[in-house]
PDB file of C-alpha atoms in Angstrom:
ATOM      1  CA  UNK A 174     -21.566 -45.188 103.869  1.00 35.00           C
ATOM      2  CA  UNK A 175     -24.234 -43.326 105.799  1.00 34.00           C
ATOM      3  CA  UNK A 176     -27.612 -44.923 106.273  1.00 34.00           C
ATOM      4  CA  UNK A 177     -30.721 -42.924 107.088  1.00 34.00           C
ATOM      5  CA  UNK A 178     -34.371 -43.836 107.318  1.00 33.00           C
ATOM      6  CA  UNK A 179     -37.002 -41.752 105.612  1.00 38.00           C
ATOM      7  CA  UNK A 180     -40.616 -42.362 106.615  1.00 38.00           C
ATOM      8  CA  UNK A 181     -42.796 -43.782 103.869  1.00 43.00           C
ATOM      9  CA  UNK A 182     -45.302 -41.537 102.104  1.00 42.00           C
ATOM     10  CA  UNK A 183     -48.899 -42.385 101.195  1.00 42.00           C
ATOM     11  CA  UNK A 184     -49.419 -44.241  97.936  1.00 39.00           C
ATOM     12  CA  UNK A 185     -52.954 -43.371  96.774  1.00 35.00           C
ATOM     13  CA  UNK A 186     -55.147 -44.450  99.698  1.00 35.00           C
ATOM     14  CA  UNK A 187     -52.641 -47.019 101.008  1.00 32.00           C
ATOM     15  CA  UNK A 188     -49.873 -46.079 103.427  1.00 32.00           C
ATOM     16  CA  UNK A 189     -46.664 -48.068 103.082  1.00 32.00           C
ATOM     17  CA  UNK A 190     -45.612 -48.980 106.611  1.00 30.00           C
ATOM     18  CA  UNK A 191     -42.018 -49.901 105.829  1.00 33.00           C
ATOM     19  CA  UNK A 192     -39.310 -47.219 106.081  1.00 33.00           C
ATOM     20  CA  UNK A 193     -37.389 -46.123 103.019  1.00 33.00           C
ATOM     21  CA  UNK A 194     -33.619 -46.450 103.394  1.00 33.00           C
ATOM     22  CA  UNK A 195     -31.147 -44.111 101.743  1.00 34.00           C
ATOM     23  CA  UNK A 196     -27.840 -45.912 101.466  1.00 32.00           C
ATOM     24  CA  UNK A 197     -25.620 -42.897 100.782  1.00 34.00           C
ATOM     25  CA  UNK A 198     -25.846 -39.126 100.996  1.00 35.00           C
ATOM     26  CA  UNK A 199     -25.863 -36.928  97.887  1.00 35.00           C
ATOM     27  CA  UNK A 200     -22.525 -35.301  97.148  1.00 31.00           C
ATOM     28  CA  UNK A 201     -21.356 -32.574  94.835  1.00 32.00           C
ATOM     29  CA  UNK A 202     -18.228 -33.538  92.971  1.00 32.00           C
ATOM     30  CA  UNK A 203     -16.726 -33.548  89.525  1.00 36.00           C
ATOM     31  CA  UNK A 204     -15.308 -37.019  90.274  1.00 38.00           C
ATOM     32  CA  UNK A 205     -17.089 -40.124  88.959  1.00 40.00           C
ATOM     33  CA  UNK A 206     -20.524 -40.269  90.561  1.00 44.00           C
ATOM     34  CA  UNK A 207     -22.458 -43.053  92.215  1.00 46.00           C
ATOM     35  CA  UNK A 208     -26.176 -43.360  92.617  1.00 52.00           C
ATOM     36  CA  UNK A 209     -28.079 -43.037  95.862  1.00 53.00           C
ATOM     37  CA  UNK A 210     -30.426 -45.982  96.186  1.00 46.00           C
ATOM     38  CA  UNK A 211     -33.880 -45.376  97.581  1.00 50.00           C
ATOM     39  CA  UNK A 212     -35.168 -48.741  98.772  1.00 40.00           C
ATOM     40  CA  UNK A 213     -38.913 -49.195  98.489  1.00 45.00           C
ATOM     41  CA  UNK A 214     -41.135 -52.175  99.173  1.00 40.00           C
ATOM     42  CA  UNK A 215     -40.431 -53.272  95.579  1.00 46.00           C
ATOM     43  CA  UNK A 216     -36.719 -52.386  95.522  1.00 44.00           C
ATOM     44  CA  UNK A 217     -34.463 -53.267  98.407  1.00 38.00           C
ATOM     45  CA  UNK A 218     -31.071 -53.607  96.742  1.00 38.00           C
ATOM     46  CA  UNK A 219     -28.148 -51.223  96.869  1.00 41.00           C
ATOM     47  CA  UNK A 220     -26.752 -50.179  93.518  1.00 42.00           C
ATOM     48  CA  UNK A 221     -23.993 -47.964  92.219  1.00 43.00           C
ATOM     49  CA  UNK A 222     -23.396 -46.288  88.914  1.00 45.00           C
ATOM     50  CA  UNK A 223     -20.311 -45.555  86.880  1.00 46.00           C
ATOM     51  CA  UNK A 224     -19.436 -42.295  85.186  1.00 49.00           C
ATOM     52  CA  UNK A 225     -20.187 -44.012  81.870  1.00 50.00           C
ATOM     53  CA  UNK A 226     -23.752 -44.890  82.851  1.00 49.00           C
ATOM     54  CA  UNK A 227     -24.391 -41.339  84.083  1.00 53.00           C
ATOM     55  CA  UNK A 228     -23.202 -40.093  80.681  1.00 54.00           C
ATOM     56  CA  UNK A 229     -25.623 -42.523  79.062  1.00 53.00           C
ATOM     57  CA  UNK A 230     -28.455 -41.304  81.275  1.00 53.00           C
ATOM     58  CA  UNK A 231     -27.765 -37.644  80.498  1.00 53.00           C
ATOM     59  CA  UNK A 232     -27.903 -38.383  76.761  1.00 55.00           C
ATOM     60  CA  UNK A 233     -31.663 -38.074  77.191  1.00 50.00           C
ATOM     61  CA  UNK A 234     -31.176 -34.291  77.362  1.00 51.00           C
ATOM     62  CA  UNK A 235     -28.844 -33.981  74.358  1.00 53.00           C
ATOM     63  CA  UNK A 236     -31.623 -32.582  72.204  1.00 45.00           C
ATOM     64  CA  UNK A 237     -32.407 -29.872  74.764  1.00 54.00           C
ATOM     65  CA  UNK A 238     -30.271 -26.765  75.057  1.00 87.00           C
ATOM     66  CA  UNK A 239     -27.495 -27.337  77.584  1.00 91.00           C
ATOM     67  CA  UNK A 240     -26.559 -23.656  77.677  1.00 93.00           C
ATOM     68  CA  UNK A 241     -28.453 -21.691  80.335  1.00 95.00           C
ATOM     69  CA  UNK A 242     -29.459 -18.055  79.799  1.00 95.00           C
ATOM     70  CA  UNK A 243     -26.498 -15.716  80.382  1.00 95.00           C
ATOM     71  CA  UNK A 244     -25.766 -15.329  84.089  1.00 98.00           C
ATOM     72  CA  UNK A 245     -28.169 -18.128  85.088  1.00 98.00           C
ATOM     73  CA  UNK A 246     -27.779 -21.779  86.055  1.00 98.00           C
ATOM     74  CA  UNK A 247     -29.782 -24.624  84.522  1.00 97.00           C
ATOM     75  CA  UNK A 248     -30.706 -27.874  86.246  1.00 98.00           C
ATOM     76  CA  UNK A 249     -31.986 -30.771  84.138  1.00 97.00           C
ATOM     77  CA  UNK A 250     -34.114 -33.258  86.050  1.00 98.00           C
ATOM     78  CA  UNK A 251     -34.936 -36.584  84.397  1.00 97.00           C
ATOM     79  CA  UNK A 252     -37.140 -39.489  85.395  1.00 98.00           C
ATOM     80  CA  UNK A 253     -36.455 -43.076  84.302  1.00 96.00           C
ATOM     81  CA  UNK A 254     -38.576 -44.439  87.192  1.00 96.00           C
ATOM     82  CA  UNK A 255     -41.806 -46.323  86.423  1.00 96.00           C
ATOM     83  CA  UNK A 256     -44.016 -43.609  87.951  1.00 97.00           C
ATOM     84  CA  UNK A 257     -44.252 -39.822  87.965  1.00 97.00           C
ATOM     85  CA  UNK A 258     -41.897 -38.140  90.434  1.00 98.00           C
ATOM     86  CA  UNK A 259     -42.074 -34.811  92.212  1.00 98.00           C
ATOM     87  CA  UNK A 260     -38.964 -32.625  92.294  1.00 98.00           C
ATOM     88  CA  UNK A 261     -39.027 -29.677  94.703  1.00 98.00           C
ATOM     89  CA  UNK A 262     -36.390 -26.924  94.573  1.00 98.00           C
ATOM     90  CA  UNK A 263     -36.494 -23.220  95.471  1.00 95.00           C
ATOM     91  CA  UNK A 264     -39.981 -23.734  96.978  1.00 95.00           C
ATOM     92  CA  UNK A 265     -41.341 -24.824  93.586  1.00 97.00           C
ATOM     93  CA  UNK A 266     -42.747 -28.283  92.893  1.00 98.00           C
ATOM     94  CA  UNK A 267     -42.156 -29.862  89.477  1.00 98.00           C
ATOM     95  CA  UNK A 268     -43.914 -33.040  88.284  1.00 98.00           C
ATOM     96  CA  UNK A 269     -41.710 -35.165  86.008  1.00 98.00           C
ATOM     97  CA  UNK A 270     -43.571 -37.825  83.989  1.00 97.00           C
ATOM     98  CA  UNK A 271     -42.197 -41.305  83.347  1.00 97.00           C
ATOM     99  CA  UNK A 272     -39.272 -41.027  80.887  1.00 97.00           C
ATOM    100  CA  UNK A 273     -39.608 -37.240  81.008  1.00 97.00           C
ATOM    101  CA  UNK A 274     -37.137 -34.475  81.695  1.00 95.00           C
ATOM    102  CA  UNK A 275     -37.345 -30.755  82.388  1.00 96.00           C
ATOM    103  CA  UNK A 276     -34.847 -27.898  82.467  1.00 96.00           C
ATOM    104  CA  UNK A 277     -35.127 -25.556  85.460  1.00 98.00           C
ATOM    105  CA  UNK A 278     -33.403 -22.150  85.174  1.00 98.00           C
ATOM    106  CA  UNK A 279     -32.227 -20.726  88.511  1.00 98.00           C
ATOM    107  CA  UNK A 280     -30.057 -17.951  89.842  1.00 98.00           C
ATOM    108  CA  UNK A 281     -26.529 -19.173  90.639  1.00 99.00           C
ATOM    109  CA  UNK A 282     -26.262 -20.486  94.194  1.00 98.00           C
ATOM    110  CA  UNK A 283     -26.647 -23.438  96.513  1.00 98.00           C
ATOM    111  CA  UNK A 284     -30.022 -25.158  96.577  1.00 98.00           C
ATOM    112  CA  UNK A 285     -31.556 -28.000  98.526  1.00 98.00           C
ATOM    113  CA  UNK A 286     -34.016 -30.244  96.753  1.00 98.00           C
ATOM    114  CA  UNK A 287     -36.363 -33.139  97.433  1.00 98.00           C
ATOM    115  CA  UNK A 288     -37.102 -35.956  95.009  1.00 98.00           C
ATOM    116  CA  UNK A 289     -40.302 -37.818  95.891  1.00 97.00           C
ATOM    117  CA  UNK A 290     -41.456 -41.084  94.375  1.00 94.00           C
ATOM    118  CA  UNK A 291     -44.313 -43.277  95.582  1.00 90.00           C
ATOM    119  CA  UNK A 292     -43.055 -44.932  98.752  1.00 88.00           C
ATOM    120  CA  UNK A 293     -40.261 -42.513  99.661  1.00 93.00           C
ATOM    121  CA  UNK A 294     -38.213 -39.378  99.180  1.00 95.00           C
ATOM    122  CA  UNK A 295     -34.596 -38.260  99.239  1.00 96.00           C
ATOM    123  CA  UNK A 296     -33.118 -34.822  99.945  1.00 97.00           C
ATOM    124  CA  UNK A 297     -29.924 -33.385  98.532  1.00 97.00           C
ATOM    125  CA  UNK A 298     -28.184 -30.193  97.548  1.00 98.00           C
ATOM    126  CA  UNK A 299     -26.511 -28.762  94.487  1.00 98.00           C
ATOM    127  CA  UNK A 300     -24.351 -25.658  94.110  1.00 98.00           C
ATOM    128  CA  UNK A 301     -24.350 -24.117  90.653  1.00 98.00           C
ATOM    129  CA  UNK A 302     -22.391 -21.193  89.256  1.00 98.00           C
ATOM    130  CA  UNK A 303     -23.502 -18.796  86.537  1.00 98.00           C
ATOM    131  CA  UNK A 304     -23.470 -20.253  83.029  1.00 97.00           C
ATOM    132  CA  UNK A 305     -23.394 -23.872  84.277  1.00 97.00           C
ATOM    133  CA  UNK A 306     -25.842 -26.710  83.685  1.00 97.00           C
ATOM    134  CA  UNK A 307     -26.242 -29.686  85.994  1.00 97.00           C
ATOM    135  CA  UNK A 308     -28.188 -32.927  85.724  1.00 97.00           C
ATOM    136  CA  UNK A 309     -29.926 -35.080  88.314  1.00 97.00           C
ATOM    137  CA  UNK A 310     -32.436 -37.863  87.971  1.00 96.00           C
ATOM    138  CA  UNK A 311     -33.963 -41.104  89.118  1.00 96.00           C
ATOM    139  CA  UNK A 312     -33.129 -44.432  87.479  1.00 95.00           C
ATOM    140  CA  UNK A 313     -35.685 -47.119  86.692  1.00 94.00           C
ATOM    141  CA  UNK A 314     -34.713 -49.035  89.864  1.00 92.00           C
ATOM    142  CA  UNK A 315     -35.310 -45.986  92.097  1.00 92.00           C
ATOM    143  CA  UNK A 316     -31.639 -45.037  92.499  1.00 93.00           C
ATOM    144  CA  UNK A 317     -31.026 -41.288  92.418  1.00 94.00           C
ATOM    145  CA  UNK A 318     -28.112 -39.921  90.417  1.00 94.00           C
ATOM    146  CA  UNK A 319     -26.059 -37.415  92.368  1.00 94.00           C
ATOM    147  CA  UNK A 320     -25.908 -33.927  90.804  1.00 97.00           C
ATOM    148  CA  UNK A 321     -23.413 -33.881  87.936  1.00 96.00           C
ATOM    149  CA  UNK A 322     -22.196 -30.842  86.022  1.00 97.00           C
ATOM    150  CA  UNK A 323     -22.938 -31.361  82.330  1.00 94.00           C
ATOM    151  CA  UNK A 324     -22.088 -27.901  80.914  1.00 94.00           C
ATOM    152  CA  UNK A 325     -19.493 -26.679  80.407  1.00 94.00           C
ATOM    153  CA  UNK A 326     -17.607 -29.948  80.305  1.00 85.00           C
ATOM    154  CA  UNK A 327     -14.271 -29.860  82.076  1.00 77.00           C
TER     155      UNK A 327
END
């Protein structure tokens, strides 16, 4: 397990002086996924997730169209955290409200992203092919789900 420190970010007018610790690096895999835990001043425990709980989390997007436009890739980003998060990919910043989700249509390719929550941030990457949809999100405890392909299912 790799451990890296990420400097804290301002929270309104208050700066959190404690570092944020990422307890594992994001990976791209079709194998069962685990969550990357972002420890904040309120959350300092490491946690993992099973494939079943990722499936449960992605049920939030069942009522949205999983199929991207022909030749494109679609990335669903969801937020179960208690505060709004900022998701940055392809030089575009997306605000995701509490319990919200958004689909982002992109050209096929490899992308790096940043997920920022009050008190910290985590970086990762995802590689998507044409006509694929992927999901990524933040759990209520601040753990970040690794990118998981959700369409087409294998």
